[in-house]
Every structure is written in structure tokens, then in C-alpha cells.
Amino acid sequence: MSLNAPLGVVKRHIQRADRAATDELAKYGVATVHEAQGRIGLLQSYMRPIYPGAQVSGTAVTVLLHPGDNWMLHVVAEQIQPGDIVVAALSSPNTDGFFGDLLATSFKARGARGLIIDGGCRDIKTLKEMDFPVWSRAISAKGTIKATLGSVNIPVVCAGMIVNPGDAIVADDDGVVVVNAADVRKVADAASAREANEGEKRAKLAAGVLGLDMYNFRQPLEKLGLKYID
Amino acid sequence: MSLNAPLGVVKRHIQRADRAATDELAKYGVATVHEAQGRIGLLQSYMRPIYPGAQVSGTAVTVLLHPGDNWMLHVVAEQIQPGDIVVAALSSPNTDGFFGDLLATSFKARGARGLIIDGGCRDIKTLKEMDFPVWSRAISAKGTIKATLGSVNIPVVCAGMIVNPGDAIVADDDGVVVVNAADVRKVADAASAREANEGEKRAKLAAGVLGLDMYNFRQPLEKLGLKYID
Amino acid sequence: MSLNAPLGVVKRHIQRADRAATDELAKYGVATVHEAQGRIGLLQSYMRPIYPGAQVSGTAVTVLLHPGDNWMLHVVAEQIQPGDIVVAALSSPNTDGFFGDLLATSFKARGARGLIIDGGCRDIKTLKEMDFPVWSRAISAKGTIKATLGSVNIPVVCAGMIVNPGDAIVADDDGVVVVNAADVRKVADAASAREANEGEKRAKLAAGVLGLDMYNFRQPLEKLGLKYID
Amino acid sequence: MSLNAPLGVVKRHIQRADRAATDELAKYGVATVHEAQGRIGLLQSYMRPIYPGAQVSGTAVTVLLHPGDNWMLHVVAEQIQPGDIVVAALSSPNTDGFFGDLLATSFKARGARGLIIDGGCRDIKTLKEMDFPVWSRAISAKGTIKATLGSVNIPVVCAGMIVNPGDAIVADDDGVVVVNAADVRKVADAASAREANEGEKRAKLAAGVLGLDMYNFRQPLEKLGLKYID
Amino acid sequence: MSLNAPLGVVKRHIQRADRAATDELAKYGVATVHEAQGRIGLLQSYMRPIYPGAQVSGTAVTVLLHPGDNWMLHVVAEQIQPGDIVVAALSSPNTDGFFGDLLATSFKARGARGLIIDGGCRDIKTLKEMDFPVWSRAISAKGTIKATLGSVNIPVVCAGMIVNPGDAIVADDDGVVVVNAADVRKVADAASAREANEGEKRAKLAAGVLGLDMYNFRQPLEKLGLKYID
Amino acid sequence: MSLNAPLGVVKRHIQRADRAATDELAKYGVATVHEAQGRIGLLQSYMRPIYPGAQVSGTAVTVLLHPGDNWMLHVVAEQIQPGDIVVAALSSPNTDGFFGDLLATSFKARGARGLIIDGGCRDIKTLKEMDFPVWSRAISAKGTIKATLGSVNIPVVCAGMIVNPGDAIVADDDGVVVVNAADVRKVADAASAREANEGEKRAKLAAGVLGLDMYNFRQPLEKLGLKYID
């Protein structure tokens, strides 16, 4: 949860990250984007896709939920614009099934590309058939109530990482990474350069060149005292 | 474990839930059945299918095991009738590999539709080829011994939920839910009604209607003080 | 970590387990090999394949890493010979993404059949496409540094089990097991015998014979006091 | 949670276990009572006292709570009679701070001897000063709401064990055990006999006699093949 | 970790929360402060004091560390002013022993009142003798290196909660809570009012008045359908 | 578990580490000994003392147990010599209560100074009164059986670390560390030197000297790019 989180507030107008750059991030994937922006922005590794293979990017609309209460997911639905990814944080740890196929139908109709939720998700099979990807802390069918106000489009902490509304989100089989709205163009370019660069390295390594030589590691390792014995 | 569990007892005649109603539950799936019976009956979310896609229902035959000892799984095999699902509880937490392809062959030959075990399972690949679904706490090849008596067809606590012999079990990619033997007809009807009802809702949501409007949430949210800002 | 681990040492010449026997182990799989060698050698069950379906065996080259530092994976690459499986242990628990597609390309070019790592792994999708199997403690895109010396081809403790360089490793959907280099022929023979034996048992069980009768369990169970009630 | 749990029900009249026998159990402690009733009845070991040293027994009044909602703790307060211990179960896992010094003041005024809660507890320091012991799953200051009905004095599953209203509870630094209301006299007698018996054994062991000899373990160990080597 | 965290930056001048109000917070304790500011600001409940009994408040100086590397703790030491509490976040989960008695001696000499660290701590016994309280994720003697730059006095996510440099921290046996620098006076006043109010409630509850009556819960419970049975 | 562990073997004659050097290690404590031997030898941090304050060293006698079975603890008792510490490993993870006050009475009578067990322990209160320290994975009253052979005085893996019979063990509030039997004199001397050295550092730090200056960290930090801003 964000410390400053005003409860009971829905922010309607947020500054979304540049669309073209955000959309471009999907193809680089989570690991490359994470490296390209200086090894920051990763959500904790317990966030896993409910089915393998999805790889998406989009702009974050955020929502803060309370344990066992999914009411605000209906409130956030109205704020979704095409190209968004919903990021749901919890005020304390809970694995109930906050999200299922009905909400997914609504989110998809609004143009959402996926959901990142630091809680549980259900209707896994149907979500896969619908091709609506979710990254969650747990899979659980446990029903939730509609009783307490949270907030929409405030900064949240989701799985250990700050997400501001409008930030870019990238998610794939490796997990989830967030990119500052202001940095997406720069990060997309860095990711593109990195990928080009990796292609060359990959070819060398595939041909049998060792990282020890390609990266010039032998000298610093020797300097630190690495010894080869028989 | 059940408090009252008499150790070393096998109950041969149990009252199984109504067959037709029990069999009908599979098609509704875990989340719908859980909701249809008033949001009760779910086993803890750490119980996961060993492979995705299976969706079954059946009548519970129960067995209480001890850590590292799978002897009673051979005893329960004899009590299986076609349409049963075996529910195995442990007297204390343990993740050893209590169950593999040989026992699965035996269970299947007796007519079992699957296994729910609050411990470990092995031979995952073969079980998938055999199409014998298991929901377990862990996957582990660790071998077990045959030394201590447990019991068969007593009430057990499996993954945090009481299961009585004869209760109906539903299991799919969302997890596992148990339905009281006496309630299966009523729950199947409620699930059927719920599903019909959900079809209509799904169509509206897919057409872009918001849950906020469909469920009339705007007024209660406003009453609680939800504020929209720009 | 191994207590005796000298830090900063790379052992170049190790005694690898018999190649033919090691290669034969793959077909028996983890559960059978574990049983065949007397129920020892399993790594902890939190070690999971990053994608289902791979089943491999090979000779262990070992490496000791520090949290957040994957430098020594480049050092171990040079020591890989065709038919090896790299076993990476950590000096303290950490789930960072030590290994991805570039290192996999290098390992594969050297002839490695897979990686067992008591830490995190990334580029899951690409590794699956490359058909380079990894068994890991976690999936994480978190980047790592290159700063501290570990060691290569020393005895390590990986996921709770001692692995000596040259030991045989078997890994599949059930997990990972290690076989002493000196025992592989004996274990392969025992596994082969066990499997032949299991075929016969499987046929009986499939025909409806109960384990209670096939294994003569009724008498010892009765002697311990097992009671049948109605 | 209990499967049969009717939600929204408070049972006022329950059959409490025999008072004298229940009170006697405290002095034997959890381990002895657990053994005396045949190694059953233990709650999972994650249930820990919030401060060391308390050792109590009493009759269970039970309550079922929902995640993040402590409303029913006020409802159960009215049902407390002197000599009771409140046992609080949750409908799904949650570690919020359901209980603090105000509720403890109320519970104590009603005659409660302690609380067993499968959730979080707060005001630890004050509870210790008040000498009101709590065994909980977690310590957390997280506030809870009052929105949803649970039930009072129904059978519940608390930390993996069935507790019926009126059962005897024993709790100390080793954890928590429950004794069937019908069995407390028998279990108290067995615990007393066991303790007398243990005094004798303790004296022998303190004098240097080995358990190997005192329990006649040498022969069965040898029979199983135990070998002594130099 | 904070998304925006620039790595390798030390901010020397931060705006600390009002001293008098910050100091006043200690006496109210974590639970009361958490409630007084609207149930926000709690760090996750896995953060536990290394010894019981300490209750402190102070202004946050923050530091971002990497797994297994405590170098920046020496850097943050220079930025400590009397009345500060150091808040250490990690770039990925790790339980190594980042902090011990030497650093505590330095921190104490600089005027620090304690440490909140989302990692491990060692020299527990000496820290207790020194009366230097630490709230940590783990206790571990594992040594750390000095190799990688983190940052000092940037916003961090520590145990799931955003902490800005200069915010007020309150920590006791219940855990850790953070208060926005701008809000400390308001929160201190609210906590004071709450405590006065609680004294009155406590007296009533101690006299046997039920929360059901004191808070007027009977009517809303009945309205929701709560039923009393015999 | 050790891979090579022959099951069913008791080794009577082991080479114990030098007595004087082993005994000397206690006063340095776990953190200092761990550093003195090059940051190796620590057991995982989940191993915690059952009560605070104990600080011991001794020579390891080892035992391998199976889940839920404490039989071999009676076998190892006979092999204890004055000054030993028993190190108990498990063949798979389990938290049952393997050890209580009767076994402690026997171990103490034989001269044992404590127990390190990768499982559960019970009778906590009595063990504290007896001043018999235990470091364990869990506290649990769960009773265990006597059915399966393990081994005594074989190399084991306890909480992730190899322990050979005769090695020196040091345990305190920070955890547990093992020292190779051959290295105890050398490690004791290094620990002694380190402690002398630490006294001087402590005095400087207490006088307000910064680690940045004392360790000459400013230059390497600047070289890596650390920037101070206002």
C-alpha cells in the first residue's frame, strides 16, 4: 500500500506513458526492459502468470483493495482505456479470488490488456480461453465481498514495487516490470539497443566463444585470486 | 487431522452423496459451486493440480496418513467405488511422494476419478498420460514407508477443510471444493441457476455495460464517501 | 554451501561417472532412480522445472555462487564437457535471475544438457524454445552482478543435498536426484530391474488386483490392529 | 473453516467439557495431553504464544471470522463464561490484527483465560502486562473492519484442527491441543498416569541409563539390521 | 525498491518531520498511530524486533542495499542525525546479516535510535546489551560484501511500504509504522485523542459492559440477519 | 541428507576436533567464528534457539532421522561423550516434535551440551529450566514413532550445511556455525585476533569516527561513481 494513499478517491485523469513506446516494450520482454532501465522496477518473483506464454505491455491504471473485498475492481473498470493494464495492490496480504471471468469480460470490453494483482485470481481455465492474461500472487476460488472503499489511480505498492498510475507495465513468463511514465521512450530505445547487441553476443556464444573471453573476465578474476587446479 | 479420528479403523459402508447431482457438479466448476453453496467448502489455495485442464467431481472416500507413510493408500484402494475421489489428509505437514503411477493404476481400476492429497505426489508425467488427475500440496519423488496405521472413511481435515466420507468433491484449475453429501442436489441447482444468470451478465459486460451500473453500485459507493477527482 | 568449499578455486580435472550408465538413467526417471539407490539423493521439492516435459541425465559440474552474483557461471562454462549438467549452489538463499538465454546458448554450445540452480532463472520462454531445461528455486528477471569469487567443481550442497563434481544427475517433472559417481552402473541396473518388476505389478493392478493382496499387506495390518467396521 | 458452518448464527447454549478435568489439564501441558489422548488434537505448529511462559486450559467457545473483519469477536464476548478459552478460525488465511487490549479487557472481564486465533494479534506488550495469553498465527497491528457476519459456537477448523464448542483446550509454549469434551476425564487420568511414569523414567535417564536399554530397543534395532562399525 | 531510485546517490539535506511531534509518537505505539492516521502506513508483519520491549519513534533516513552487500550502511551512517531511525530496503529479497554490533556502535554514536531493515541482522545478544533496537526480516550471521552502490535518502519500499526520507517511524513489539513527514503533528494529536478515548472504553469493558452495547452493534448485526439459537 | 549416507549404520569411533580449541570457540560466538573461517559454515537462518541467551560450542555427533520418527535419537545418545553437541538431520522436511525433556535428560547425563535439529522440538519450558539449549526448525508437540533405521556419525546435511562427525559446532542467538575438525585451532586463533581487532574498531566508532574513514571507503565509492547531492 502507498503511505499517502487517500482512501475513497478515484482519479479520473491520469497522464499515461507514451503509447507507441509503451506498446514497443512488449516485444523486448521483462528481463530486457529491467536491464535496459538499470536493473530496477521488478515486482517480486511470487507474481506468476496464471497460464504460460502471454507477453504484454500497457499503461497502468492502479487500484487499492482490502483483504477479501473486490468492490473497487468494478470502480477501476470505468477508468480503463484501451491499452491499459490494471495493477491491483492490497492493504494487507490476502490470497482470496478477487478476479474472475465476469470482471475479465468487463475489463476486456474496456480495452484492458491484462491484470497484475497482489492477491488471488479464479476462473483460470476461462481466462485462458478468453486470452486475458493475469499475473497474480495466488490462484484461489474464494469469493470476496463488496464493503469497503479503496482508491483508484493513486500510487500503490504492488508486490514490493511502487507503481504510479500511467506508468508502463511489461509482463511475461519471467514476471512483471514497471517503467516510469517519463522514461518509456528512453527505456524502449535502450532495450532495442540491448537486444541488437545481444544478438551478436548470442551468435558468438553459440559458436563456442566463452563469456570469459568475450567479456574479458579472465584478468579481473585472476586479479581477485581465482586459481585453477587439477 | 480430525480430532475424533479413531486410528486404525476402516469404515466400509458410507453414505455417498447423490450420484447424479454429484456428477453434475463437475461442469459448473469449483468457483461456481463454492459461490452456489454460500462461499464455503474451499480447500486452501496451496492445493494445486499436477497438470492443467482436469475438471472432475465425485464422492469422497477419505484416508488419514502419517508423515512419510503411504500404507493406508493401499487400504483405501479397496474401499473405492466407481465415481469416487480419494481425499488423503495427513496427521502433520509433510511433502513426501505418497502417490505415484502404480497406485494410480490401482485407483483407476477401482473407478476413482482422482486424488486430493495434502502431501506430495510423484510420477507426474505418467499420471498426465494416464489422465488421472491429482491435486496436491507438493510434487516430490521422496519414497514413503509402510509402518503405521491411519484410518479410512473417517472425517478428516484436508488442507484446512473438513471432509466427511461421502461428501461431494469438485476440483479443477481453480482448486478444490467440498459439498456436504446432504446438500448436493440443492447446490447443483443453485450452481445451475447461477450459471444461467452469469451468461446474461457476461453478455452485458462484453457489450461494455459497467458492473457499477449493472449491479447498482454507484449509490452505495457514493454514500460511503467515494469521491471522483481530476 | 559445502563447509570445505575453498573459495576462488576452479578444479579442471574431475572424475566423471560412467557415461553409458549415466546416460541410461534418464529413461528411468527421478522416482525410479531415487528408489533404486535406496531412497536417497533427492534435492528438496522446491526445485521445479521451468517448463514441463524435460527428462535428462548427465554428469555434474558444480559451481558455488553468492547471492546476486552470477560471475562464476561464466567460469564454469569453460569446464563443461558434452554430457554434463551444471549444478549451481548458493552461499545463502537468494532468488535473483542468475541464468538466462545468453548463458544457456554458451552452456549448450559446450555440450551441457541442462542446469540445476538453487536460485532464480529468467528468459523462460526462450529457454523453452531452445529446449534447454533448467530446474530452479524461482523464476526471476532480477539482474545479477559480477564481483565475488566462488568456486567450480568443489562438493556443494544444492537444495539440501550434497553434489560432488562428476556425480550423475537425473531430472524430470518429479524433481532432481543425484547418484554417486561410483554407483551409477549399479543404480542403473537396479532401476532397470525395478522397472521390469513394475511393469508386472502395473498389469496386475490394472486388472483390479489390490495392493493389499499383491504385497501381502493384510496380515501385518491386522496384526497392528487395523479394524474394519460397517 | 467448517464445511457445515451456517453463517450468521450464534449458539448460546453449548455443552462444556467437565470443569474439574478441564482445569486439571493445564498442569500436564500440551505435549503430555497430546500423547495421553493418542497423539491427536494438535493445532499446526505456526500457532505461537505472543509471550513465553503462559500455560492454560479451558473450555472452547468458537467463532468464525472473515479476513480483515473482527466484528464477531464482539459477538463471541457475550457467550464467554468463566473458564472459557476463545478459539477463532478464519474463512481464509489472513494475518491482520483482529485482537488487541480492548477486546482482551472485555474477554478477561467475562472470565476468559486466553485466545487461540488463526490470524494476527496486536498490543502484545499490554497483553503481556495484563497477563492475557494469546496463541496466534501472526503479530500485526493492522486494523480490521466490522462488516460481515460469521458465526459463534459452531464447529470450526482452527490451524488445521477441528474444534467443537465445549471441547477442552490446552495451550503452552509448545503450542495448542484440543481434547474432545467427552474425553477430558479419561485424558486427564491418562496424562496423570503418563506423568507419574515419566518421573521414574526421567530419574533413570538422569542416572545414565540409556533409552536403548530402558525401552528394550536394542533387539528390534538389530533385527532391522542396525550395524555398529568402528 | 523504489522505481525511481537513482542508484549511487546520497542526498545530504532532507526535510525531517517535526521533532516534538515525532518524539511524542513513541508513547502511543504502533497500533494506535496506525489507527490514528486512518489504518495506513504499516510495514509487513514479518518485520519483527530482535528482542522484545523496545518502543521508539524517530525520523527516517533511508538506504537502498543490494543482496549480500552492506556497503551503503557505512555511507548512511554519515547522514544520521540525533533522533533518526535508519530504514534499509533491499533491491531483492535476501536474509544475510547486513548489520551487527560494530555498525550499531557507529549508528548509536551518531544519534540513531534504531534500525528497520528488510534483511538480516546479527550480534543479537550484544545489540540487546547495547539497547540498540532493530526490526528485521531475519536473524542471520551471514557476512556481507562491499561491492555495489545503492543510494541514501531516496524514497524506498521497505517491507511493502513506501518510506520517504524524513518521514516519522514508530516501532514496538507490534511491528513498524511510518507517518508522512507532513502529517506527524496531526497524527500525534489524533493518537492522543484516541488514547484518551480508549481509557474510557477500557474502564467500561473492564466493568463488564459488552462491546455489543458500547458500540451499538446489536442493531446492525440483527439487520444483517444474525440469529441467536439455543 | 547426505548422498552417501549408508542407512542403518552407527559409527562408534570418530575423530573429534581438538577439545581446547573447540571449547574456546563458544566465547567468540557464531558471527565471529563464521567470519574468522572465511564466511563459511553457517546453517540456514531458520534454525532458531528455543530460548534466548545460550552460547555453546562442542564436537558434533551426527544422526540422520526420517520424518515423524525419532528412534535414532536413542541410538545416538549412547555415542555422546562429554563436550559433544548432537546434530540431527532429516531425510525430508518435517516439523514434528522429535525431542523433549526425557531425551534431554539422557543427553545431558551423557555430557551433551545441546542439540541442533532440522526438525521440531517440544517441552520448551522444561528444557529452559534444565538449561539444555536446542536450535531447531520448529517448536511442535507432535509425537513421533520408532520404526525406521537412520544412521549415526555419518556426514549429514543439516539446514543446508554439511556436518561431519567430529566437527566443531558453535551456536548462539545468531544461529549455528560448523567448523571443520581440522581447522578449529586455526579458526579459534583467527577469531581471537579478529575480536582483539574489533575492540579497537569499536572504540573508534563509539567516539564518532565513521566507517567511511576508518575503512577508507570514500575513494573506492567515489571511483564507482557515488554522488552527493543536496
CSV table of C-alpha atoms in Angstrom, one decimal, chain F residues 72-226:
chain,number,residue,atom,x,y,z
F,72,MET,CA,17.7,-42.9,16.2
F,73,LEU,CA,17.9,-40.2,18.8
F,74,HIS,CA,18.0,-43.0,21.4
F,75,VAL,CA,20.8,-44.7,19.3
F,76,VAL,CA,22.9,-41.5,19.1
F,77,ALA,CA,22.6,-41.0,22.9
F,78,GLU,CA,25.0,-43.9,23.5
F,79,GLN,CA,27.6,-42.3,21.3
F,80,ILE,CA,27.6,-39.0,23.1
F,81,GLN,CA,30.8,-38.0,25.0
F,82,PRO,CA,31.1,-35.1,27.4
F,83,GLY,CA,31.6,-31.9,25.3
F,84,ASP,CA,29.5,-33.1,22.3
F,85,ILE,CA,26.7,-31.4,20.6
F,86,VAL,CA,24.2,-33.6,18.8
F,87,VAL,CA,23.4,-32.6,15.2
F,88,ALA,CA,20.2,-34.2,13.8
F,89,ALA,CA,19.4,-34.1,10.1
F,90,LEU,CA,16.2,-35.3,8.4
F,91,SER,CA,15.8,-37.3,5.2
F,92,SER,CA,12.9,-34.9,4.1
F,93,PRO,CA,11.4,-31.8,5.6
F,94,ASN,CA,9.3,-32.3,8.7
F,95,THR,CA,8.5,-30.3,11.8
F,96,ASP,CA,7.3,-33.0,14.3
F,97,GLY,CA,8.4,-32.9,17.9
F,98,PHE,CA,11.4,-35.3,17.8
F,99,PHE,CA,13.0,-34.2,21.0
F,100,GLY,CA,11.7,-33.4,24.5
F,101,ASP,CA,12.7,-33.4,28.2
F,102,LEU,CA,13.2,-37.1,28.6
F,103,LEU,CA,15.7,-37.3,25.8
F,104,ALA,CA,17.3,-34.1,27.0
F,105,THR,CA,17.8,-35.7,30.4
F,106,SER,CA,19.5,-38.6,28.8
F,107,PHE,CA,21.7,-36.4,26.5
F,108,LYS,CA,22.6,-34.2,29.4
F,109,ALA,CA,23.6,-37.2,31.6
F,110,ARG,CA,25.9,-38.3,28.8
F,111,GLY,CA,27.6,-34.9,28.7
F,112,ALA,CA,25.9,-33.3,25.7
F,113,ARG,CA,25.9,-29.5,25.6
F,114,GLY,CA,23.0,-29.1,23.3
F,115,LEU,CA,21.1,-30.2,20.2
F,116,ILE,CA,20.9,-28.9,16.7
F,117,ILE,CA,17.9,-30.4,14.9
F,118,ASP,CA,16.5,-29.7,11.4
F,119,GLY,CA,13.0,-30.6,12.7
F,120,GLY,CA,10.7,-29.8,15.7
F,121,CYS,CA,11.3,-29.8,19.4
F,122,ARG,CA,8.9,-29.9,22.4
F,123,ASP,CA,8.9,-29.4,26.2
F,124,ILE,CA,10.4,-25.9,25.6
F,125,LYS,CA,9.7,-24.7,29.1
F,126,THR,CA,11.3,-27.7,30.8
F,127,LEU,CA,14.3,-27.6,28.5
F,128,LYS,CA,14.9,-24.0,29.5
F,129,GLU,CA,14.6,-24.9,33.2
F,130,MET,CA,17.1,-27.7,32.6
F,131,ASP,CA,19.4,-25.2,30.8
F,132,PHE,CA,19.6,-27.6,27.8
F,133,PRO,CA,19.8,-25.5,24.7
F,134,VAL,CA,18.3,-26.6,21.4
F,135,TRP,CA,18.4,-24.9,18.0
F,136,SER,CA,15.5,-26.2,15.8
F,137,ARG,CA,13.5,-25.6,12.7
F,138,ALA,CA,10.2,-25.5,14.6
F,139,ILE,CA,8.6,-25.9,18.0
F,140,SER,CA,6.0,-28.7,17.9
F,141,ALA,CA,4.5,-31.1,20.4
F,142,LYS,CA,3.7,-33.7,17.7
F,143,GLY,CA,4.7,-37.2,18.9
F,144,THR,CA,6.9,-39.4,16.8
F,145,ILE,CA,7.2,-43.1,16.1
F,146,LYS,CA,10.1,-45.6,16.3
F,147,ALA,CA,10.0,-47.6,13.1
F,148,THR,CA,12.8,-46.9,10.6
F,149,LEU,CA,16.6,-47.1,10.7
F,150,GLY,CA,18.7,-43.9,10.1
F,151,SER,CA,22.4,-43.7,10.8
F,152,VAL,CA,24.7,-42.2,13.4
F,153,ASN,CA,28.0,-40.4,12.9
F,154,ILE,CA,27.8,-40.2,9.1
F,155,PRO,CA,28.3,-36.9,7.3
F,156,VAL,CA,24.9,-35.2,7.1
F,157,VAL,CA,23.4,-32.1,5.6
F,158,CYS,CA,21.6,-30.1,8.4
F,159,ALA,CA,19.8,-26.9,7.5
F,160,GLY,CA,21.7,-26.7,4.2
F,161,MET,CA,25.2,-27.3,5.6
F,162,ILE,CA,27.4,-30.4,5.6
F,163,VAL,CA,28.3,-31.5,9.1
F,164,ASN,CA,30.9,-34.3,9.6
F,165,PRO,CA,31.0,-36.2,12.8
F,166,GLY,CA,33.7,-34.6,15.0
F,167,ASP,CA,33.4,-31.1,13.5
F,168,ALA,CA,33.1,-28.2,15.9
F,169,ILE,CA,29.7,-26.6,16.4
F,170,VAL,CA,29.1,-23.1,17.7
F,171,ALA,CA,25.6,-21.9,18.5
F,172,ASP,CA,24.1,-18.7,20.0
F,173,ASP,CA,21.3,-16.3,19.4
F,174,ASP,CA,22.6,-15.5,15.9
F,175,GLY,CA,22.3,-19.2,14.8
F,176,VAL,CA,24.6,-22.1,14.2
F,177,VAL,CA,28.0,-22.5,12.5
F,178,VAL,CA,30.1,-25.5,11.9
F,179,VAL,CA,34.0,-25.6,11.8
F,180,ASN,CA,36.0,-28.4,10.1
F,181,ALA,CA,37.6,-30.6,12.8
F,182,ALA,CA,41.0,-30.0,11.2
F,183,ASP,CA,40.6,-26.2,11.3
F,184,VAL,CA,39.4,-25.5,14.9
F,185,ARG,CA,42.8,-24.3,16.3
F,186,LYS,CA,43.4,-22.1,13.3
F,187,VAL,CA,39.8,-20.7,13.4
F,188,ALA,CA,40.0,-20.1,17.1
F,189,ASP,CA,43.2,-18.1,16.7
F,190,ALA,CA,41.7,-16.1,13.8
F,191,ALA,CA,38.6,-15.4,15.9
F,192,SER,CA,40.7,-14.3,18.8
F,193,ALA,CA,42.7,-12.0,16.5
F,194,ARG,CA,39.5,-10.7,15.0
F,195,GLU,CA,38.0,-9.9,18.3
F,196,ALA,CA,41.0,-8.0,19.5
F,197,ASN,CA,40.9,-6.1,16.3
F,198,GLU,CA,37.2,-5.4,16.7
F,199,GLY,CA,37.7,-3.9,20.2
F,200,GLU,CA,39.8,-1.2,18.7
F,201,LYS,CA,37.4,-0.5,15.9
F,202,ARG,CA,34.5,-0.4,18.3
F,203,ALA,CA,36.2,2.3,20.4
F,204,LYS,CA,36.8,4.4,17.3
F,205,LEU,CA,33.3,4.1,16.1
F,206,ALA,CA,31.9,4.8,19.6
F,207,ALA,CA,34.0,8.0,19.5
F,208,GLY,CA,32.2,9.1,16.4
F,209,VAL,CA,34.8,8.1,13.7
F,210,LEU,CA,32.9,6.9,10.6
F,211,GLY,CA,33.4,3.6,9.0
F,212,LEU,CA,33.8,5.6,5.7
F,213,ASP,CA,37.0,6.9,7.1
F,214,MET,CA,38.2,4.1,9.3
F,215,TYR,CA,38.0,1.6,6.4
F,216,ASN,CA,39.0,4.1,3.7
F,217,PHE,CA,35.8,3.6,1.8
F,218,ARG,CA,35.5,7.1,0.4
F,219,GLN,CA,37.8,6.7,-2.5
F,220,PRO,CA,36.5,3.4,-3.9
F,221,LEU,CA,32.9,4.7,-3.5
F,222,GLU,CA,33.8,7.8,-5.4
F,223,LYS,CA,35.6,5.8,-8.1
F,224,LEU,CA,32.4,3.8,-8.6
F,225,GLY,CA,30.5,7.0,-9.1
F,226,LEU,CA,28.8,7.7,-5.8
